[in-house]
Amino acid sequence: EVAVPEELDLSACLGTGLQPGEEELPEDANVAPELEQPDAALVGELFAFGMGSENACKRAVLAVHNAGMEPAMNWLMDHMGDADINDPIPSSQPAVGGASDFVANEEALMLLQAMDFSVKHATLALKNCDNDGNRAAEWLFSRMDTLDTLLAEEENSNVAAAPQESKAEERCVNGKYDMVAVISHIGKNTGSGHYVCHIKKEDGKWYFFNDESVFLSQEPPLDLGYVYLFRRRD
C-alpha cells in the first residue's frame, strides 16, 4: 500500500529564472542548418557544355546533390521549361507569416517551386513536414484546394502567438495539483485479473468505472492505485 495524497504542492520545484552565477545557454535550436552548396567544378562543366545559364546549372547540381555530370544533365533536360530555371538561387527564404524561428530547407524549397508552388505555400508545407521535401510535396498535393486558407490560418496564429505564450507562462506558476483519477488492479498478480478506474468528478465525488458499469464510490482505494492522475489547478 502507498499513501498517496489527494493534493500535491510542487511549488518548491518551480523554476524562478536565472540564479546568481548562472548563465543562460545560447539559443541554437533556431539556427538554420548549413545549406548545401553547388560544386563549382560541376557547374562549370555543365555551363561549358552549353546546358543553360549558370543559375540553371547551379539548380541542376543542387537538385542531384552534386552527384555528377550525368544526373545533373538529365535533371536539366527535364526542367528546361521551368519558369524559374534561370532565376538566381536565393540565399535565404522568408518565413511563413512572420515566424522568424523557421528557415525552410533551400533545396527542398527550390524543388517545390519547380512544381509550380509559391514560395509561401512551399515554406508552409516544409514547416509542417519538418523540412522534408518529399513529405512536403505530398502535403501540398493533398491540400491543393485549401492552401490559401491554411496559409491565412498560419499567419493569424503567428499574430496571436505572443499573448498565448504569456498566458501559458502565467498558468505554469501554480505548482499545486489535485488527484482526479486512480487506476487499480483486481486480481492476484499482474498476469491475470482486471484493471478498473476511479474518477473524481466536478462535484467532488468519486465514481467507479468497470467496463460498462459506473456507480458512486463511497471509499475509493486511493492507497492501492497502479496509476495516479493529477490535474494542475488553474
PDB file of C-alpha atoms in Angstrom:
ATOM      1  CA  GLU A   1       0.000   0.000   0.000  1.00  0.00           C
ATOM      2  CA  VAL A   2       1.173   3.515  -0.847  1.00  0.00           C
ATOM      3  CA  ALA A   3      -0.223   6.559   0.919  1.00  0.00           C
ATOM      4  CA  VAL A   4      -0.693   8.992  -1.957  1.00  0.00           C
ATOM      5  CA  PRO A   5      -2.136  12.403  -1.003  1.00  0.00           C
ATOM      6  CA  GLU A   6      -5.107  13.784  -2.940  1.00  0.00           C
ATOM      7  CA  GLU A   7      -3.330  17.138  -3.141  1.00  0.00           C
ATOM      8  CA  LEU A   8       0.245  17.755  -4.253  1.00  0.00           C
ATOM      9  CA  ASP A   9       2.128  21.001  -3.808  1.00  0.00           C
ATOM     10  CA  LEU A  10       5.158  21.134  -6.126  1.00  0.00           C
ATOM     11  CA  SER A  11       5.601  24.889  -5.906  1.00  0.00           C
ATOM     12  CA  ALA A  12       9.057  24.430  -4.431  1.00  0.00           C
ATOM     13  CA  CYS A  13      10.110  22.654  -7.648  1.00  0.00           C
ATOM     14  CA  LEU A  14       9.128  25.503  -9.954  1.00  0.00           C
ATOM     15  CA  GLY A  15      11.937  27.395 -11.625  1.00  0.00           C
ATOM     16  CA  THR A  16      12.355  31.061 -10.782  1.00  0.00           C
ATOM     17  CA  GLY A  17      14.649  32.115 -13.599  1.00  0.00           C
ATOM     18  CA  LEU A  18      18.399  32.517 -13.622  1.00  0.00           C
ATOM     19  CA  GLN A  19      20.069  32.271 -10.241  1.00  0.00           C
ATOM     20  CA  PRO A  20      23.161  34.227  -9.155  1.00  0.00           C
ATOM     21  CA  GLY A  21      26.206  32.894 -11.003  1.00  0.00           C
ATOM     22  CA  GLU A  22      24.142  31.116 -13.694  1.00  0.00           C
ATOM     23  CA  GLU A  23      24.392  31.917 -17.401  1.00  0.00           C
ATOM     24  CA  GLU A  24      21.700  31.334 -19.997  1.00  0.00           C
ATOM     25  CA  LEU A  25      22.647  28.831 -22.675  1.00  0.00           C
ATOM     26  CA  PRO A  26      22.722  30.185 -26.237  1.00  0.00           C
ATOM     27  CA  GLU A  27      19.623  29.628 -28.323  1.00  0.00           C
ATOM     28  CA  ASP A  28      20.859  27.361 -31.081  1.00  0.00           C
ATOM     29  CA  ALA A  29      17.625  25.490 -31.847  1.00  0.00           C
ATOM     30  CA  ASN A  30      16.586  28.087 -34.420  1.00  0.00           C
ATOM     31  CA  VAL A  31      19.904  28.291 -36.208  1.00  0.00           C
ATOM     32  CA  ALA A  32      19.406  27.421 -39.842  1.00  0.00           C
ATOM     33  CA  PRO A  33      21.196  24.270 -40.970  1.00  0.00           C
ATOM     34  CA  GLU A  34      24.195  24.750 -43.201  1.00  0.00           C
ATOM     35  CA  LEU A  35      22.933  24.893 -46.771  1.00  0.00           C
ATOM     36  CA  GLU A  36      24.335  22.610 -49.431  1.00  0.00           C
ATOM     37  CA  GLN A  37      26.450  24.457 -51.968  1.00  0.00           C
ATOM     38  CA  PRO A  38      26.717  23.530 -55.664  1.00  0.00           C
ATOM     39  CA  ASP A  39      30.025  22.006 -56.748  1.00  0.00           C
ATOM     40  CA  ALA A  40      31.687  24.843 -58.651  1.00  0.00           C
ATOM     41  CA  ALA A  41      33.638  22.478 -60.926  1.00  0.00           C
ATOM     42  CA  LEU A  42      30.495  20.555 -61.842  1.00  0.00           C
ATOM     43  CA  VAL A  43      28.618  23.791 -62.529  1.00  0.00           C
ATOM     44  CA  GLY A  44      31.484  24.895 -64.769  1.00  0.00           C
ATOM     45  CA  GLU A  45      31.386  21.649 -66.751  1.00  0.00           C
ATOM     46  CA  LEU A  46      27.650  21.920 -67.327  1.00  0.00           C
ATOM     47  CA  PHE A  47      27.961  25.536 -68.380  1.00  0.00           C
ATOM     48  CA  ALA A  48      30.810  24.674 -70.758  1.00  0.00           C
ATOM     49  CA  PHE A  49      28.626  22.025 -72.380  1.00  0.00           C
ATOM     50  CA  GLY A  50      26.068  24.733 -73.139  1.00  0.00           C
ATOM     51  CA  MET A  51      23.442  23.199 -70.868  1.00  0.00           C
ATOM     52  CA  GLY A  52      21.984  26.590 -69.965  1.00  0.00           C
ATOM     53  CA  SER A  53      22.681  29.596 -67.830  1.00  0.00           C
ATOM     54  CA  GLU A  54      24.925  29.464 -64.787  1.00  0.00           C
ATOM     55  CA  ASN A  55      21.905  29.684 -62.485  1.00  0.00           C
ATOM     56  CA  ALA A  56      20.234  26.784 -64.307  1.00  0.00           C
ATOM     57  CA  CYS A  57      23.384  24.719 -63.912  1.00  0.00           C
ATOM     58  CA  LYS A  58      23.533  25.526 -60.193  1.00  0.00           C
ATOM     59  CA  ARG A  59      19.910  24.445 -59.753  1.00  0.00           C
ATOM     60  CA  ALA A  60      20.631  21.159 -61.510  1.00  0.00           C
ATOM     61  CA  VAL A  61      23.708  20.422 -59.415  1.00  0.00           C
ATOM     62  CA  LEU A  62      21.843  21.175 -56.182  1.00  0.00           C
ATOM     63  CA  ALA A  63      18.848  19.098 -57.249  1.00  0.00           C
ATOM     64  CA  VAL A  64      21.023  15.985 -57.640  1.00  0.00           C
ATOM     65  CA  HIS A  65      23.118  16.713 -54.515  1.00  0.00           C
ATOM     66  CA  ASN A  66      26.344  17.180 -56.502  1.00  0.00           C
ATOM     67  CA  ALA A  67      26.001  13.565 -57.650  1.00  0.00           C
ATOM     68  CA  GLY A  68      27.740  14.070 -61.004  1.00  0.00           C
ATOM     69  CA  MET A  69      27.544  15.263 -64.567  1.00  0.00           C
ATOM     70  CA  GLU A  70      25.074  12.743 -65.951  1.00  0.00           C
ATOM     71  CA  PRO A  71      22.389  13.116 -63.227  1.00  0.00           C
ATOM     72  CA  ALA A  72      22.666  16.914 -63.437  1.00  0.00           C
ATOM     73  CA  MET A  73      22.303  16.868 -67.239  1.00  0.00           C
ATOM     74  CA  ASN A  74      19.260  14.597 -67.018  1.00  0.00           C
ATOM     75  CA  TRP A  75      17.690  16.908 -64.454  1.00  0.00           C
ATOM     76  CA  LEU A  76      18.316  19.914 -66.677  1.00  0.00           C
ATOM     77  CA  MET A  77      16.761  18.218 -69.698  1.00  0.00           C
ATOM     78  CA  ASP A  78      13.624  17.514 -67.659  1.00  0.00           C
ATOM     79  CA  HIS A  79      13.362  21.041 -66.236  1.00  0.00           C
ATOM     80  CA  MET A  80      14.413  23.301 -69.109  1.00  0.00           C
ATOM     81  CA  GLY A  81      10.876  24.637 -69.321  1.00  0.00           C
ATOM     82  CA  ASP A  82      10.617  25.648 -65.659  1.00  0.00           C
ATOM     83  CA  ALA A  83       9.674  29.291 -65.282  1.00  0.00           C
ATOM     84  CA  ASP A  84      12.370  29.932 -62.664  1.00  0.00           C
ATOM     85  CA  ILE A  85      15.123  27.786 -64.179  1.00  0.00           C
ATOM     86  CA  ASN A  86      17.327  30.817 -64.836  1.00  0.00           C
ATOM     87  CA  ASP A  87      16.471  32.710 -61.647  1.00  0.00           C
ATOM     88  CA  PRO A  88      19.254  33.277 -59.091  1.00  0.00           C
ATOM     89  CA  ILE A  89      19.460  30.777 -56.261  1.00  0.00           C
ATOM     90  CA  PRO A  90      18.014  32.556 -53.193  1.00  0.00           C
ATOM     91  CA  SER A  91      20.425  32.858 -50.284  1.00  0.00           C
ATOM     92  CA  SER A  92      17.663  32.874 -47.665  1.00  0.00           C
ATOM     93  CA  GLN A  93      13.936  32.285 -47.574  1.00  0.00           C
ATOM     94  CA  PRO A  94      11.124  34.293 -45.996  1.00  0.00           C
ATOM     95  CA  ALA A  95       9.438  32.700 -43.035  1.00  0.00           C
ATOM     96  CA  VAL A  96       5.729  31.945 -43.121  1.00  0.00           C
ATOM     97  CA  GLY A  97       3.500  34.542 -41.504  1.00  0.00           C
ATOM     98  CA  GLY A  98       6.428  36.325 -39.891  1.00  0.00           C
ATOM     99  CA  ALA A  99       7.563  33.207 -37.998  1.00  0.00           C
ATOM    100  CA  SER A 100      11.243  34.062 -37.812  1.00  0.00           C
ATOM    101  CA  ASP A 101      12.137  30.842 -35.981  1.00  0.00           C
ATOM    102  CA  PHE A 102      11.653  28.648 -39.048  1.00  0.00           C
ATOM    103  CA  VAL A 103      14.006  28.570 -42.026  1.00  0.00           C
ATOM    104  CA  ALA A 104      12.957  26.441 -44.984  1.00  0.00           C
ATOM    105  CA  ASN A 105      15.364  23.932 -46.469  1.00  0.00           C
ATOM    106  CA  GLU A 106      16.556  25.843 -49.511  1.00  0.00           C
ATOM    107  CA  GLU A 107      16.996  22.852 -51.785  1.00  0.00           C
ATOM    108  CA  ALA A 108      13.587  21.381 -50.936  1.00  0.00           C
ATOM    109  CA  LEU A 109      12.005  24.795 -51.383  1.00  0.00           C
ATOM    110  CA  MET A 110      13.559  25.105 -54.829  1.00  0.00           C
ATOM    111  CA  LEU A 111      12.207  21.715 -55.881  1.00  0.00           C
ATOM    112  CA  LEU A 112       8.715  22.547 -54.637  1.00  0.00           C
ATOM    113  CA  GLN A 113       8.809  25.809 -56.569  1.00  0.00           C
ATOM    114  CA  ALA A 114       9.729  23.780 -59.640  1.00  0.00           C
ATOM    115  CA  MET A 115       6.376  22.028 -59.146  1.00  0.00           C
ATOM    116  CA  ASP A 116       4.655  25.436 -59.541  1.00  0.00           C
ATOM    117  CA  PHE A 117       4.003  26.021 -55.832  1.00  0.00           C
ATOM    118  CA  SER A 118       4.505  29.535 -54.486  1.00  0.00           C
ATOM    119  CA  VAL A 119       7.292  30.306 -52.013  1.00  0.00           C
ATOM    120  CA  LYS A 120       4.811  30.837 -49.168  1.00  0.00           C
ATOM    121  CA  HIS A 121       2.876  27.637 -49.858  1.00  0.00           C
ATOM    122  CA  ALA A 122       6.087  25.623 -50.178  1.00  0.00           C
ATOM    123  CA  THR A 123       7.512  27.132 -46.981  1.00  0.00           C
ATOM    124  CA  LEU A 124       4.292  26.355 -45.107  1.00  0.00           C
ATOM    125  CA  ALA A 125       4.444  22.747 -46.288  1.00  0.00           C
ATOM    126  CA  LEU A 126       8.075  22.361 -45.226  1.00  0.00           C
ATOM    127  CA  LYS A 127       7.280  23.863 -41.850  1.00  0.00           C
ATOM    128  CA  ASN A 128       4.526  21.286 -41.328  1.00  0.00           C
ATOM    129  CA  CYS A 129       6.721  18.415 -42.534  1.00  0.00           C
ATOM    130  CA  ASP A 130       9.957  19.043 -40.605  1.00  0.00           C
ATOM    131  CA  ASN A 131      11.704  20.377 -43.726  1.00  0.00           C
ATOM    132  CA  ASP A 132      11.250  17.031 -45.510  1.00  0.00           C
ATOM    133  CA  GLY A 133      10.822  17.774 -49.214  1.00  0.00           C
ATOM    134  CA  ASN A 134       9.084  14.502 -50.109  1.00  0.00           C
ATOM    135  CA  ARG A 135       6.561  14.775 -47.307  1.00  0.00           C
ATOM    136  CA  ALA A 136       6.025  18.448 -48.107  1.00  0.00           C
ATOM    137  CA  ALA A 137       5.187  17.608 -51.726  1.00  0.00           C
ATOM    138  CA  GLU A 138       2.573  15.062 -50.602  1.00  0.00           C
ATOM    139  CA  TRP A 139       1.237  17.583 -48.088  1.00  0.00           C
ATOM    140  CA  LEU A 140       0.802  20.201 -50.810  1.00  0.00           C
ATOM    141  CA  PHE A 141      -0.793  17.919 -53.401  1.00  0.00           C
ATOM    142  CA  SER A 142      -3.288  16.607 -50.859  1.00  0.00           C
ATOM    143  CA  ARG A 143      -4.372  20.147 -49.902  1.00  0.00           C
ATOM    144  CA  MET A 144      -4.477  21.903 -53.273  1.00  0.00           C
ATOM    145  CA  ASP A 145      -7.939  23.401 -52.662  1.00  0.00           C
ATOM    146  CA  THR A 146      -7.216  24.748 -49.177  1.00  0.00           C
ATOM    147  CA  LEU A 147      -3.649  26.078 -49.390  1.00  0.00           C
ATOM    148  CA  ASP A 148      -4.658  29.754 -49.211  1.00  0.00           C
ATOM    149  CA  THR A 149      -6.913  29.066 -46.235  1.00  0.00           C
ATOM    150  CA  LEU A 150      -4.176  27.141 -44.414  1.00  0.00           C
ATOM    151  CA  LEU A 151      -1.690  29.918 -45.103  1.00  0.00           C
ATOM    152  CA  ALA A 152      -4.097  32.537 -43.708  1.00  0.00           C
ATOM    153  CA  GLU A 153      -4.668  30.429 -40.591  1.00  0.00           C
ATOM    154  CA  GLU A 154      -0.905  30.100 -40.091  1.00  0.00           C
ATOM    155  CA  GLU A 155      -0.398  33.849 -40.400  1.00  0.00           C
ATOM    156  CA  ASN A 156      -3.245  34.553 -37.953  1.00  0.00           C
ATOM    157  CA  SER A 157      -1.891  32.032 -35.447  1.00  0.00           C
ATOM    158  CA  ASN A 158       1.538  33.678 -35.562  1.00  0.00           C
ATOM    159  CA  VAL A 159      -0.010  37.065 -34.822  1.00  0.00           C
ATOM    160  CA  ALA A 160      -1.780  35.664 -31.767  1.00  0.00           C
ATOM    161  CA  ALA A 161       1.169  33.544 -30.589  1.00  0.00           C
ATOM    162  CA  ALA A 162       2.785  36.128 -28.297  1.00  0.00           C
ATOM    163  CA  PRO A 163      -0.171  36.728 -25.922  1.00  0.00           C
ATOM    164  CA  GLN A 164      -0.942  32.994 -25.829  1.00  0.00           C
ATOM    165  CA  GLU A 165       2.603  32.224 -24.740  1.00  0.00           C
ATOM    166  CA  SER A 166       2.434  34.777 -21.933  1.00  0.00           C
ATOM    167  CA  LYS A 167      -0.830  33.239 -20.651  1.00  0.00           C
ATOM    168  CA  ALA A 168       0.769  29.796 -20.673  1.00  0.00           C
ATOM    169  CA  GLU A 169       3.634  31.115 -18.584  1.00  0.00           C
ATOM    170  CA  GLU A 170       1.156  32.535 -16.060  1.00  0.00           C
ATOM    171  CA  ARG A 171      -0.615  29.179 -15.760  1.00  0.00           C
ATOM    172  CA  CYS A 172       2.676  27.397 -15.092  1.00  0.00           C
ATOM    173  CA  VAL A 173       3.247  29.496 -11.980  1.00  0.00           C
ATOM    174  CA  ASN A 174       0.809  27.353  -9.980  1.00  0.00           C
ATOM    175  CA  GLY A 175       2.509  24.260  -8.624  1.00  0.00           C
ATOM    176  CA  LYS A 176      -0.495  22.703  -6.883  1.00  0.00           C
ATOM    177  CA  TYR A 177      -2.170  19.565  -8.257  1.00  0.00           C
ATOM    178  CA  ASP A 178      -5.343  17.622  -7.374  1.00  0.00           C
ATOM    179  CA  MET A 179      -5.804  13.895  -7.822  1.00  0.00           C
ATOM    180  CA  VAL A 180      -8.539  13.262 -10.387  1.00  0.00           C
ATOM    181  CA  ALA A 181      -8.249   9.550 -11.196  1.00  0.00           C
ATOM    182  CA  VAL A 182      -6.770   6.281  -9.959  1.00  0.00           C
ATOM    183  CA  ILE A 183      -6.298   3.113 -11.984  1.00  0.00           C
ATOM    184  CA  SER A 184      -6.104  -0.029  -9.874  1.00  0.00           C
ATOM    185  CA  HIS A 185      -5.830  -3.781 -10.453  1.00  0.00           C
ATOM    186  CA  ILE A 186      -8.183  -6.507  -9.262  1.00  0.00           C
ATOM    187  CA  GLY A 187      -6.516  -9.906  -9.169  1.00  0.00           C
ATOM    188  CA  LYS A 188      -3.774 -11.997  -7.582  1.00  0.00           C
ATOM    189  CA  ASN A 189      -0.984 -10.722  -9.844  1.00  0.00           C
ATOM    190  CA  THR A 190      -0.320  -8.547 -12.906  1.00  0.00           C
ATOM    191  CA  GLY A 191      -0.505 -11.578 -15.193  1.00  0.00           C
ATOM    192  CA  SER A 192      -4.207 -12.029 -14.549  1.00  0.00           C
ATOM    193  CA  GLY A 193      -7.154 -10.088 -13.257  1.00  0.00           C
ATOM    194  CA  HIS A 194      -8.779  -6.858 -14.331  1.00  0.00           C
ATOM    195  CA  TYR A 195      -7.985  -3.121 -14.341  1.00  0.00           C
ATOM    196  CA  VAL A 196     -10.586  -0.618 -13.127  1.00  0.00           C
ATOM    197  CA  CYS A 197     -10.650   3.133 -12.659  1.00  0.00           C
ATOM    198  CA  HIS A 198     -11.916   5.590 -10.059  1.00  0.00           C
ATOM    199  CA  ILE A 199     -12.513   9.150 -11.302  1.00  0.00           C
ATOM    200  CA  LYS A 200     -13.225  12.257  -9.248  1.00  0.00           C
ATOM    201  CA  LYS A 201     -15.908  14.315 -10.974  1.00  0.00           C
ATOM    202  CA  GLU A 202     -16.540  18.057 -10.734  1.00  0.00           C
ATOM    203  CA  ASP A 203     -18.996  17.521  -7.875  1.00  0.00           C
ATOM    204  CA  GLY A 204     -16.070  16.285  -5.737  1.00  0.00           C
ATOM    205  CA  LYS A 205     -17.365  12.705  -5.586  1.00  0.00           C
ATOM    206  CA  TRP A 206     -15.517   9.590  -6.713  1.00  0.00           C
ATOM    207  CA  TYR A 207     -17.065   7.249  -9.294  1.00  0.00           C
ATOM    208  CA  PHE A 208     -16.103   3.669 -10.046  1.00  0.00           C
ATOM    209  CA  PHE A 209     -15.673   2.682 -13.714  1.00  0.00           C
ATOM    210  CA  ASN A 210     -15.608  -1.029 -14.524  1.00  0.00           C
ATOM    211  CA  ASP A 211     -16.110  -1.529 -18.261  1.00  0.00           C
ATOM    212  CA  GLU A 212     -19.758  -0.568 -18.837  1.00  0.00           C
ATOM    213  CA  SER A 213     -20.595  -0.371 -15.130  1.00  0.00           C
ATOM    214  CA  VAL A 214     -20.366   3.060 -13.473  1.00  0.00           C
ATOM    215  CA  PHE A 215     -21.504   3.914  -9.963  1.00  0.00           C
ATOM    216  CA  LEU A 216     -20.718   6.152  -6.997  1.00  0.00           C
ATOM    217  CA  SER A 217     -17.771   5.034  -4.844  1.00  0.00           C
ATOM    218  CA  GLN A 218     -18.003   5.779  -1.149  1.00  0.00           C
ATOM    219  CA  GLU A 219     -14.430   4.676  -0.294  1.00  0.00           C
ATOM    220  CA  PRO A 220     -12.172   4.668  -3.370  1.00  0.00           C
ATOM    221  CA  PRO A 221      -8.985   2.578  -2.873  1.00  0.00           C
ATOM    222  CA  LEU A 222      -6.597   5.520  -3.168  1.00  0.00           C
ATOM    223  CA  ASP A 223      -3.831   3.551  -1.446  1.00  0.00           C
ATOM    224  CA  LEU A 224      -3.974   0.678  -3.959  1.00  0.00           C
ATOM    225  CA  GLY A 225      -3.511   2.593  -7.184  1.00  0.00           C
ATOM    226  CA  TYR A 226      -1.437   1.358 -10.127  1.00  0.00           C
ATOM    227  CA  VAL A 227      -1.505   4.723 -11.922  1.00  0.00           C
ATOM    228  CA  TYR A 228      -2.414   8.099 -10.407  1.00  0.00           C
ATOM    229  CA  LEU A 229      -3.553  11.092 -12.466  1.00  0.00           C
ATOM    230  CA  PHE A 230      -3.302  14.660 -11.186  1.00  0.00           C
ATOM    231  CA  ARG A 231      -4.598  17.916 -12.676  1.00  0.00           C
ATOM    232  CA  ARG A 232      -2.857  21.230 -12.082  1.00  0.00           C
ATOM    233  CA  ARG A 233      -5.005  23.901 -10.534  1.00  0.00           C
ATOM    234  CA  ASP A 234      -5.790  26.968 -12.637  1.00  0.00           C
TER     235      ASP A 234
END
